[in-house]
PDB file of C-alpha atoms in Angstrom:
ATOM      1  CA  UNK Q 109      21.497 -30.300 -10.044  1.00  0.00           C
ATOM      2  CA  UNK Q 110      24.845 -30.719  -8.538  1.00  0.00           C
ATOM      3  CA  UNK Q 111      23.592 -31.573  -4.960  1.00  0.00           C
ATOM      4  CA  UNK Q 112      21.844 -34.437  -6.691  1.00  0.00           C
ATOM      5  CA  UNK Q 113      24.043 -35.895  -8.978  1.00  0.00           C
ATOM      6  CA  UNK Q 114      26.601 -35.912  -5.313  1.00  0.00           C
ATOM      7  CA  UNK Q 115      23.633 -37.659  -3.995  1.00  0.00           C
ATOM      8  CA  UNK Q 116      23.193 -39.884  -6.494  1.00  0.00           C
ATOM      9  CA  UNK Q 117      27.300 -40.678  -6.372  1.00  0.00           C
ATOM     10  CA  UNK Q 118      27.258 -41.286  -2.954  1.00  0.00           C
ATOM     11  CA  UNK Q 119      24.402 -43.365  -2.837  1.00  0.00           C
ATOM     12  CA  UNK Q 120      24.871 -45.752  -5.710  1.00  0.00           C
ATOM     13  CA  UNK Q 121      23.149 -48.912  -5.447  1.00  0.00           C
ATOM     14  CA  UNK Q 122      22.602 -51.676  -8.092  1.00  0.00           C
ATOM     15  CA  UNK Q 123      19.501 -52.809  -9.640  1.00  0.00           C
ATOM     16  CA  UNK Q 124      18.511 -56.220 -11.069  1.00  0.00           C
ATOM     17  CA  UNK Q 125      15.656 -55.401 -13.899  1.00  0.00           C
ATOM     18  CA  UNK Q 126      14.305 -58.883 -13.849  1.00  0.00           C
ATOM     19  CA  UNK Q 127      13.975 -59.477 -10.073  1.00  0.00           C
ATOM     20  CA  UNK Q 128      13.720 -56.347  -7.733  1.00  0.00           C
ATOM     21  CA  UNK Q 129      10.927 -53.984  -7.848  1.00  0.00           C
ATOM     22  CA  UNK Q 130      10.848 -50.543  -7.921  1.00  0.00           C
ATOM     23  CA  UNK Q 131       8.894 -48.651  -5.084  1.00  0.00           C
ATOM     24  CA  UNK Q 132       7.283 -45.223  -5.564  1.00  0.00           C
ATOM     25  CA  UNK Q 133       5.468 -43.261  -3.123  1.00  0.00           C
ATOM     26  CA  UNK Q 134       3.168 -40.293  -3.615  1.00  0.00           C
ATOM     27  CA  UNK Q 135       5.623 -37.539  -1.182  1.00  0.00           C
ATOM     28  CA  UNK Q 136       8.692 -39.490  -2.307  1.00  0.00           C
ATOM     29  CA  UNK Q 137      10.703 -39.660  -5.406  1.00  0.00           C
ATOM     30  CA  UNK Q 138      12.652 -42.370  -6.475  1.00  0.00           C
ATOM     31  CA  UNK Q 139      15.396 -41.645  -9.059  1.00  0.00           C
ATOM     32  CA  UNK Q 140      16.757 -44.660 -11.855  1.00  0.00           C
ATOM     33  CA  UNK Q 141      20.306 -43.834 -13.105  1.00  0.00           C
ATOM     34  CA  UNK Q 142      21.288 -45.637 -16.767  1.00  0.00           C
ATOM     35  CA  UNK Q 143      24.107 -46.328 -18.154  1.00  0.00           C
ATOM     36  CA  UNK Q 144      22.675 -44.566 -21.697  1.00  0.00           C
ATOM     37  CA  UNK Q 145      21.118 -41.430 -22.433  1.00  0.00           C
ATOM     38  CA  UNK Q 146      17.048 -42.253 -22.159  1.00  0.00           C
ATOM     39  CA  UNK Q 147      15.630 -42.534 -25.457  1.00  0.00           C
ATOM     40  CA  UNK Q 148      12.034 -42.805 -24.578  1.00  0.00           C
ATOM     41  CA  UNK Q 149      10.323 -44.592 -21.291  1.00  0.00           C
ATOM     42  CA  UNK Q 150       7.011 -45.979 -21.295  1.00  0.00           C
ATOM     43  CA  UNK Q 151       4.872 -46.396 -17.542  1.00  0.00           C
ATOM     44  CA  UNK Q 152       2.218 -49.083 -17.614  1.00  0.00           C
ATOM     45  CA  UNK Q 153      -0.398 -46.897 -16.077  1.00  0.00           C
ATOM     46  CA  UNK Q 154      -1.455 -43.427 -15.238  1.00  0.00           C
ATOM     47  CA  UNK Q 155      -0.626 -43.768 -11.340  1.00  0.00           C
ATOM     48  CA  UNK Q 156       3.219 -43.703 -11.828  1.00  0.00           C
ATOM     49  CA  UNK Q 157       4.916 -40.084 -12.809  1.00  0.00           C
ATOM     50  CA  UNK Q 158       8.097 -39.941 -14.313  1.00  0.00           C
ATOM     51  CA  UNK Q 159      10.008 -36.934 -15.449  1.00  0.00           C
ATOM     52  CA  UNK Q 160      13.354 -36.693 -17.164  1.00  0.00           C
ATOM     53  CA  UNK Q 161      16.181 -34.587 -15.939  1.00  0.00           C
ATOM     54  CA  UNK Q 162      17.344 -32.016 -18.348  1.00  0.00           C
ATOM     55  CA  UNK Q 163      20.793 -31.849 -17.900  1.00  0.00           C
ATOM     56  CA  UNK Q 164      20.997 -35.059 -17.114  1.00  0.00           C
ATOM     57  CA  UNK Q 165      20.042 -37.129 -20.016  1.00  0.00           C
ATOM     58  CA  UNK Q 166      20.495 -40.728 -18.395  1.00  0.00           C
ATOM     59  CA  UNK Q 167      18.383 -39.669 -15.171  1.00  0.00           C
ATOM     60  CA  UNK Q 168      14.224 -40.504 -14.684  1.00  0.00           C
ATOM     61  CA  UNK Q 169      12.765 -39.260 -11.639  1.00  0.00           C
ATOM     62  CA  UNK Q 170       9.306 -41.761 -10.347  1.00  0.00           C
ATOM     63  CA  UNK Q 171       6.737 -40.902  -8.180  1.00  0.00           C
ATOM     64  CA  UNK Q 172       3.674 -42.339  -7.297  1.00  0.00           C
ATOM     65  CA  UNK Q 173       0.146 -40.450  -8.353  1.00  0.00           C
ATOM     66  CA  UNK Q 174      -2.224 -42.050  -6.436  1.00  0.00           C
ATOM     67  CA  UNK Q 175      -1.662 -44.571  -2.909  1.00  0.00           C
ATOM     68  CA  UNK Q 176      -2.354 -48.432  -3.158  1.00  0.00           C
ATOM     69  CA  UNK Q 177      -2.306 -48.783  -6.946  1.00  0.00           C
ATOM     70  CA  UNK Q 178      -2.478 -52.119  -8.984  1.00  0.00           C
ATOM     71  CA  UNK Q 179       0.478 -53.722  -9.279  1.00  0.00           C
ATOM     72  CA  UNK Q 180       2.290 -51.773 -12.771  1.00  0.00           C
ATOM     73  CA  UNK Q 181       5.485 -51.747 -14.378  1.00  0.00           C
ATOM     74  CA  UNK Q 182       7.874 -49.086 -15.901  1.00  0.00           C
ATOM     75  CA  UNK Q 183       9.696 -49.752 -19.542  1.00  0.00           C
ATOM     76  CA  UNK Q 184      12.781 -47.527 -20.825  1.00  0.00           C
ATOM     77  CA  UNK Q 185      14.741 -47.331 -24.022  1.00  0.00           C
ATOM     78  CA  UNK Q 186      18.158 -46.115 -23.783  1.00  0.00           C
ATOM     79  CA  UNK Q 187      20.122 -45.012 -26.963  1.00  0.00           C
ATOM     80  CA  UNK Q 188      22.220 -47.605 -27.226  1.00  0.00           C
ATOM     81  CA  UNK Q 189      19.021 -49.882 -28.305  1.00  0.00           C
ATOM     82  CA  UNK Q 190      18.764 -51.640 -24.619  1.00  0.00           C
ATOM     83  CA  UNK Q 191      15.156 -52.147 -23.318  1.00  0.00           C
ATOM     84  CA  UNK Q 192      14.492 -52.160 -19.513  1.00  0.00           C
ATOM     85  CA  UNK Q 193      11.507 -52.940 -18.130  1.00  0.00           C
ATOM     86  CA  UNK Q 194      10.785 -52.845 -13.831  1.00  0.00           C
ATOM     87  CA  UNK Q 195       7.964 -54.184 -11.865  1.00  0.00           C
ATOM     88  CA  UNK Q 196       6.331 -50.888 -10.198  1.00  0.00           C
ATOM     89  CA  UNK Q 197       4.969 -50.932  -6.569  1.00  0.00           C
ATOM     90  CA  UNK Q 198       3.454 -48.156  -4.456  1.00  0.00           C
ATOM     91  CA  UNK Q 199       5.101 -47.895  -0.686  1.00  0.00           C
ATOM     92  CA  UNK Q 200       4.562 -45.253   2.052  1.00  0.00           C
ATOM     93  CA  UNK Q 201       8.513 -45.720   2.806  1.00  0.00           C
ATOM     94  CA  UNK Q 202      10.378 -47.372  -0.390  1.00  0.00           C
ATOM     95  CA  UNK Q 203      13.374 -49.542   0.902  1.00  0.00           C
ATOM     96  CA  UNK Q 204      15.399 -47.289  -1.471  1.00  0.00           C
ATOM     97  CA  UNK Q 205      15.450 -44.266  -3.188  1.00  0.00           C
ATOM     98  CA  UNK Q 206      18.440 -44.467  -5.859  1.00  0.00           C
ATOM     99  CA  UNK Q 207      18.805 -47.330  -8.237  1.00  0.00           C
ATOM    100  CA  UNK Q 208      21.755 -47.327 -10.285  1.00  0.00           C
ATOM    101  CA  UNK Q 209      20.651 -49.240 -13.769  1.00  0.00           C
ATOM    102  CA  UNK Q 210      23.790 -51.861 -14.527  1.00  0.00           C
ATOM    103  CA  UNK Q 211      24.071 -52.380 -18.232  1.00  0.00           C
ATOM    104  CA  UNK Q 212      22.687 -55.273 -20.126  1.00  0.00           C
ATOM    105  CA  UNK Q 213      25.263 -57.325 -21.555  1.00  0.00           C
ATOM    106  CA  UNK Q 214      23.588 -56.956 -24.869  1.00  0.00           C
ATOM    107  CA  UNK Q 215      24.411 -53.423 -24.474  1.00  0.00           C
ATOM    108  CA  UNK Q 216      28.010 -53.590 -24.791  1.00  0.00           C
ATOM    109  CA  UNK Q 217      27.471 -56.348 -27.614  1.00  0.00           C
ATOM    110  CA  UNK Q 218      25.635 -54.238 -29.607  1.00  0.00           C
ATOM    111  CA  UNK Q 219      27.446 -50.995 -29.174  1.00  0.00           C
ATOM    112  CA  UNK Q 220      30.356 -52.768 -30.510  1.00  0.00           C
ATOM    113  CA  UNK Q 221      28.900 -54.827 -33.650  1.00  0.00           C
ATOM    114  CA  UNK Q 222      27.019 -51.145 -34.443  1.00  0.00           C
ATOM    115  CA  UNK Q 223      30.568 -49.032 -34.292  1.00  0.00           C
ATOM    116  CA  UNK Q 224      32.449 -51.573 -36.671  1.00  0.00           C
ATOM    117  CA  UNK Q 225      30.282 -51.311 -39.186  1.00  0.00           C
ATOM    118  CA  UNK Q 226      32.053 -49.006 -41.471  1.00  0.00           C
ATOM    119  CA  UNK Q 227      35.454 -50.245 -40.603  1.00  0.00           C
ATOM    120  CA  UNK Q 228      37.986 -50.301 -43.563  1.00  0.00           C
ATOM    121  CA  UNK Q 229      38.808 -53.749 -45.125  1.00  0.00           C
ATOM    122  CA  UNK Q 230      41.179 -55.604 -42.507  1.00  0.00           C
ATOM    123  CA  UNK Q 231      41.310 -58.989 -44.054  1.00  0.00           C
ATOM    124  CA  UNK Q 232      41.192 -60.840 -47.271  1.00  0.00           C
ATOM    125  CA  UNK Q 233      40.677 -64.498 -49.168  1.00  0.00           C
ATOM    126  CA  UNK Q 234      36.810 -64.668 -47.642  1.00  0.00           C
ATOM    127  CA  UNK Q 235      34.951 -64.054 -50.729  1.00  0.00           C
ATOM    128  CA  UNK Q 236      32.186 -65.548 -52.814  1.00  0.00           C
ATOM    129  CA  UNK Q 237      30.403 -64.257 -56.182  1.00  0.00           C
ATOM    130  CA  UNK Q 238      27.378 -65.209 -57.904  1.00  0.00           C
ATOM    131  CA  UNK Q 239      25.960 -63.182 -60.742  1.00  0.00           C
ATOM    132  CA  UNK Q 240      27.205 -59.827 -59.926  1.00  0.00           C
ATOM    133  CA  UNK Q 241      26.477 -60.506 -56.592  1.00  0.00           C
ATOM    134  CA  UNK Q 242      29.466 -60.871 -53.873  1.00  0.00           C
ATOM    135  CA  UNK Q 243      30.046 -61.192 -50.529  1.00  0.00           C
ATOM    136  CA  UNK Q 244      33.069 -60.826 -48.005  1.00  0.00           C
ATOM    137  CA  UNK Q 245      34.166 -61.139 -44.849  1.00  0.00           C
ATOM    138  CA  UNK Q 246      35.857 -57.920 -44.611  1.00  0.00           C
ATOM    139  CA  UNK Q 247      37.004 -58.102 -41.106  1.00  0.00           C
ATOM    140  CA  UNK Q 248      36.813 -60.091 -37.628  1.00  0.00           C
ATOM    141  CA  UNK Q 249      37.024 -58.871 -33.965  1.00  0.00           C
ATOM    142  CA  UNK Q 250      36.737 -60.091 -30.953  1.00  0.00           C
ATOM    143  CA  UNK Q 251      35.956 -58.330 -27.361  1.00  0.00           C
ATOM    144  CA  UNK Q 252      35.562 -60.355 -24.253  1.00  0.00           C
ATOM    145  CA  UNK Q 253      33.746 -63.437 -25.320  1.00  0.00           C
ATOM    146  CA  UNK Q 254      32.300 -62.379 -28.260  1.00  0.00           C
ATOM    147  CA  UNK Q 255      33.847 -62.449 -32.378  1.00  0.00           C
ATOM    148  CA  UNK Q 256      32.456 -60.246 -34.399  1.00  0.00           C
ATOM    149  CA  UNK Q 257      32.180 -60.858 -38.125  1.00  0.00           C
ATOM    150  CA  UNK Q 258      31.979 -57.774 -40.912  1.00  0.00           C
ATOM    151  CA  UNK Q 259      30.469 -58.518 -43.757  1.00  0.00           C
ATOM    152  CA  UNK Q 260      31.022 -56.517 -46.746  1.00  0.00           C
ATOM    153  CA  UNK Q 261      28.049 -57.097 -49.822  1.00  0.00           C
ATOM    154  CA  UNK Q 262      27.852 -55.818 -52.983  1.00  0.00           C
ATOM    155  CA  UNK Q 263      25.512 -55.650 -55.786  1.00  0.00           C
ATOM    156  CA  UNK Q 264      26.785 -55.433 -58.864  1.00  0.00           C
ATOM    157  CA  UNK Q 265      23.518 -55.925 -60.643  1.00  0.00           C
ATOM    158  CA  UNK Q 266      20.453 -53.524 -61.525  1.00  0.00           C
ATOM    159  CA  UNK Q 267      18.020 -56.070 -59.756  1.00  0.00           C
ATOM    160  CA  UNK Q 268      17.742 -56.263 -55.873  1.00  0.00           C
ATOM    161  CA  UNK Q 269      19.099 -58.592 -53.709  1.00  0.00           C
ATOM    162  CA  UNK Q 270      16.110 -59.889 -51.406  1.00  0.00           C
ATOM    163  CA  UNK Q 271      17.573 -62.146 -48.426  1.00  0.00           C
ATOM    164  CA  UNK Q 272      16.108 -65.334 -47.837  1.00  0.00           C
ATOM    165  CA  UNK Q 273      18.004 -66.385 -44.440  1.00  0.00           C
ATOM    166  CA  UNK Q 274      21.884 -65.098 -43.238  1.00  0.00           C
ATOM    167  CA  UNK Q 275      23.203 -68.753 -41.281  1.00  0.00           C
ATOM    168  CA  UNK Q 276      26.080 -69.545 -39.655  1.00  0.00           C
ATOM    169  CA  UNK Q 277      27.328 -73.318 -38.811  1.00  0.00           C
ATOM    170  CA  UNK Q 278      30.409 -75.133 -38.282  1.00  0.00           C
ATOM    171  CA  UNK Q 279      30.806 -77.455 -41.267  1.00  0.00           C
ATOM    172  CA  UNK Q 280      33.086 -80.569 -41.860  1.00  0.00           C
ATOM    173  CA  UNK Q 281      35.407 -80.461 -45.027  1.00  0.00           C
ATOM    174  CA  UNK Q 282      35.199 -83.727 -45.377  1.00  0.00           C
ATOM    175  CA  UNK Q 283      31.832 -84.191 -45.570  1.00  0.00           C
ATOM    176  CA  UNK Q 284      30.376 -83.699 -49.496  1.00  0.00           C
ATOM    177  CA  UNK Q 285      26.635 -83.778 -48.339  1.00  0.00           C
ATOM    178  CA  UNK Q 286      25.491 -81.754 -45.463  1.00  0.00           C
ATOM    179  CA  UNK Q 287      23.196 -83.430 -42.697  1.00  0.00           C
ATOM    180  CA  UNK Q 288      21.541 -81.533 -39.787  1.00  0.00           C
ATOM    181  CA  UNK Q 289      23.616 -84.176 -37.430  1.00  0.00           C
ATOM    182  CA  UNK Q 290      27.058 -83.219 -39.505  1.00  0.00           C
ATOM    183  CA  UNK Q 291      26.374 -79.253 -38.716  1.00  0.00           C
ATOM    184  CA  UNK Q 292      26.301 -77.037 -35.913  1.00  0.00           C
ATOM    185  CA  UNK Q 293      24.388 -74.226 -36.481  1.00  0.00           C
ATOM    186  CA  UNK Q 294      25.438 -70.874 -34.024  1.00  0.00           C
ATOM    187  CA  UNK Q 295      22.646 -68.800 -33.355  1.00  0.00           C
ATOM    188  CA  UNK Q 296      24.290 -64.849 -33.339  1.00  0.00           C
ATOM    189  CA  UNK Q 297      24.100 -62.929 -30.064  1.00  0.00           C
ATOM    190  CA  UNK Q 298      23.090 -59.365 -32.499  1.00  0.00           C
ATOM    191  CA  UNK Q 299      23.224 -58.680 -35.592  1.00  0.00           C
ATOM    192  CA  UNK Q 300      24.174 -55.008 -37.049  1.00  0.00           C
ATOM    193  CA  UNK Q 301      22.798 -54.024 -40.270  1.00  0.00           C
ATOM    194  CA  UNK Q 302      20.155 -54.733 -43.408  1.00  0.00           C
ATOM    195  CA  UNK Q 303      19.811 -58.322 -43.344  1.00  0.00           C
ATOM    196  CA  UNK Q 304      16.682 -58.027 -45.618  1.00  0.00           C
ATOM    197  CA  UNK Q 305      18.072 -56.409 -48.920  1.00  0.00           C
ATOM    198  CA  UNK Q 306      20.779 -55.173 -51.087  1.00  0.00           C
ATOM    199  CA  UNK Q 307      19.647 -52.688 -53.182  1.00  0.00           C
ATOM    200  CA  UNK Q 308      20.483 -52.672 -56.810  1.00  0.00           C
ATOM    201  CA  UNK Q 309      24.448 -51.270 -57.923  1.00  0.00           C
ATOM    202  CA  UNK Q 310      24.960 -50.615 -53.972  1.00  0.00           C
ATOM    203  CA  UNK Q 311      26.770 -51.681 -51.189  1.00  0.00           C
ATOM    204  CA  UNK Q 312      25.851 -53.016 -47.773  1.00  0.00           C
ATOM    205  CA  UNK Q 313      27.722 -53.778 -44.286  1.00  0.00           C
ATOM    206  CA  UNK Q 314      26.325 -56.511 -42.069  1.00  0.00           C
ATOM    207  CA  UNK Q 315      27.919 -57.270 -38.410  1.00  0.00           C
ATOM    208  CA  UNK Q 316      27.577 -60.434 -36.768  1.00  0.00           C
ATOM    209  CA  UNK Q 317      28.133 -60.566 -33.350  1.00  0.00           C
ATOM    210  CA  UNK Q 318      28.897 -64.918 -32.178  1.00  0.00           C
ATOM    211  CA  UNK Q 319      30.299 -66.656 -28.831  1.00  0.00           C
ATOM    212  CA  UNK Q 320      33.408 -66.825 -29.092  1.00  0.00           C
ATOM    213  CA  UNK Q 321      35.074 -70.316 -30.673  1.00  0.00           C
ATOM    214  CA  UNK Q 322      38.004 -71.458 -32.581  1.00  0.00           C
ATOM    215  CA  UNK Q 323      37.640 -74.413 -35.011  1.00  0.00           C
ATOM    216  CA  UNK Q 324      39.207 -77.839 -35.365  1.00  0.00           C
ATOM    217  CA  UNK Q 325      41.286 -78.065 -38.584  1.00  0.00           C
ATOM    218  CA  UNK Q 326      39.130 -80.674 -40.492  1.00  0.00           C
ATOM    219  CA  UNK Q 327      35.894 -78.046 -39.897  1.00  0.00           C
ATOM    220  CA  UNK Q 328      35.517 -74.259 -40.963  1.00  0.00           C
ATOM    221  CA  UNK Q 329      32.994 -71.516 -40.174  1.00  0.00           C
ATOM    222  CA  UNK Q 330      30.289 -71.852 -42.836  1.00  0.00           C
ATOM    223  CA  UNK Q 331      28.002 -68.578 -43.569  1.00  0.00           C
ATOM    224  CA  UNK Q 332      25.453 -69.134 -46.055  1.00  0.00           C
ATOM    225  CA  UNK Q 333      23.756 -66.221 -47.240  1.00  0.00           C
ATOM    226  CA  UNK Q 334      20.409 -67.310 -49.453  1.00  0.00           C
ATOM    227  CA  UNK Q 335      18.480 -65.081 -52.148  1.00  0.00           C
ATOM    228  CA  UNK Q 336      14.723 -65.420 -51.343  1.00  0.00           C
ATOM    229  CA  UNK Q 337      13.126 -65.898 -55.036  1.00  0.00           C
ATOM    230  CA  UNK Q 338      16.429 -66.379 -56.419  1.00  0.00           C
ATOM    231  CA  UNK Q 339      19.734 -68.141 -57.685  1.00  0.00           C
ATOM    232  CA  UNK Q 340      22.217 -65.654 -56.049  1.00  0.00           C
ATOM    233  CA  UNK Q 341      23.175 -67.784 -53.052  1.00  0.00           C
ATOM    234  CA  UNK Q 342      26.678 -67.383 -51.305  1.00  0.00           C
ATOM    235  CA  UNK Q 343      28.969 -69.283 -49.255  1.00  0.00           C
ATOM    236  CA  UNK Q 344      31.645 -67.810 -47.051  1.00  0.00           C
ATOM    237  CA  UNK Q 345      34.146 -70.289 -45.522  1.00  0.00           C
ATOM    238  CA  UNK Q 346      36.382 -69.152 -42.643  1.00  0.00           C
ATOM    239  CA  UNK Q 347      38.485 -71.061 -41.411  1.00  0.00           C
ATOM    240  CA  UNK Q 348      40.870 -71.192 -37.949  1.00  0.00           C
ATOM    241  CA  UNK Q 349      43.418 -69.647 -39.070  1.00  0.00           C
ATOM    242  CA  UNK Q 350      41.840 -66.089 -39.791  1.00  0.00           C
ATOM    243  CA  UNK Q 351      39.545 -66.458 -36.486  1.00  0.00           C
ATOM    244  CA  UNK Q 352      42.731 -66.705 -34.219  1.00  0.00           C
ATOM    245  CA  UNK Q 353      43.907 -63.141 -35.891  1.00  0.00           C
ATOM    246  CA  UNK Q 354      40.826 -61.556 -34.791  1.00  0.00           C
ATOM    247  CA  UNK Q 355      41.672 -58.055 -33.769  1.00  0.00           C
ATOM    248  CA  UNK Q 356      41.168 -56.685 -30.364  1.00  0.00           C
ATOM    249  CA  UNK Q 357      38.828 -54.602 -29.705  1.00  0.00           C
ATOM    250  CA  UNK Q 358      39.252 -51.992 -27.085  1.00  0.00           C
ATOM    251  CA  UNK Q 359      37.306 -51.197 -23.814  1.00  0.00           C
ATOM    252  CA  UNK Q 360      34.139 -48.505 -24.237  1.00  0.00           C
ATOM    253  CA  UNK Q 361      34.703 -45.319 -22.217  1.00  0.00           C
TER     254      UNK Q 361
END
């Protein structure tokens, strides 16, 4: 095991998912390294072998089970919730035998939005109630070029809270009547947590990860939050002068 985890070090080379195939042969084995522990991987037909490595839980060995198969491809889930999928080829003499897997940028997105979730309360003043129903924005981040919002909800009631839609558009406080041309609507990079219900007398955390943005000062952030079936709806306004105090978020070891 140590020989080839020096091999693999020394021999590190990067892998696009999207463009580069992955050669197997049948006396050969190729090796994929990941950035995440391998959750469960997937091969499109019975002519590609893989095998984990035990003591290496990031690590899939490939091989080829028969020569001159059909064109196939290989699909992996890693813990962190990423999904890679490679175009698999058969060749006598593969161009290269060591790929090392470079994260998805998702990755990193949603390890963050998933480990802020039960953050303590860090700001305050970005509330809205409606029937024993409320909603909060309980904290905002930021990490690279992504703000992350935390939303805190609460049920107060004995009947559930079924979400309609959870939207999220720039808004103009001047405006009294809202327009599709008056809005910008941001569509989240990843979104952490139940977005379908709040369960009756119980709480709920929802992360929403957004490109990063600051806001003139006639417009706030607008983040409507709609009870399917109901009355209940809620309107969180956040405005420029809590998004610039976003706190920092440090780097992932």
């Amino acid at each position: 095991m140590k020989y080839l985890l020096t091999i693999i070090t020394a021999c590190m080379l990067q892998l696009s998912c999207t463009a580069q195939k992955v050669q197997v042969s049948t006396d050969k084995t190729t090796t994929l390294v990941f950035p995440f522990a391998i959750r469960h991987a997937d091969r499109g037909t019975k002519d590609i072998l893989i095998q984990p490595v035990k003591d290496a839980d990031n690590i899939l060995l490939v091989k080829a089970a028969s020569k001159e198969f059909s064109y196939t491809n290989l699909s992996v889930v890693t813990v962190d919730g990423s999904v890679y999928s490679f175009p698999v080829e058969y060749a006598p003499e593969p161009s290269l035998w060591i790929y090392q897997v470079p994260p998805q940028q998702k990755t990193a997105v949603s390890t963050y939005a998933n480990g802020i979730a039960d953050n303590p309360l860090t700001i305050r003043g970005i509330r809205d109630q409606s029937w024993k129903m409320d909603a909060a924005v309980s904290g905002i981040y930021i990490k690279d070029n992504t703000l992350y919002y935390q939303l805190a909800l609460h049920n107060h009631s004995s009947i559930d809270y079924d979400i309609e839609f959870l939207r999220f558009y720039i808004w103009d406080k001047k405006k009294s009547k809202r327009t599709a041309a008056q809005e910008n609507e941001l569509l989240p990079l990843y979104i952490s947590g139940n977005t379908t219900q709040v369960k009756a007398n119980t709480k709920s955390c929802i992360v929403i990860a957004l490109e990063k943005f600051t806001i003139p000062d006639a417009k706030y952030l607008a983040i409507e939050i709609n009870e399917k079936n109901g009355g209940r709806h809620l309107l969180l306004k956040v405005h420029n002068n809590k998004i610039v105090k976003a706190i920092l978020l440090p780097d992932l070891k």
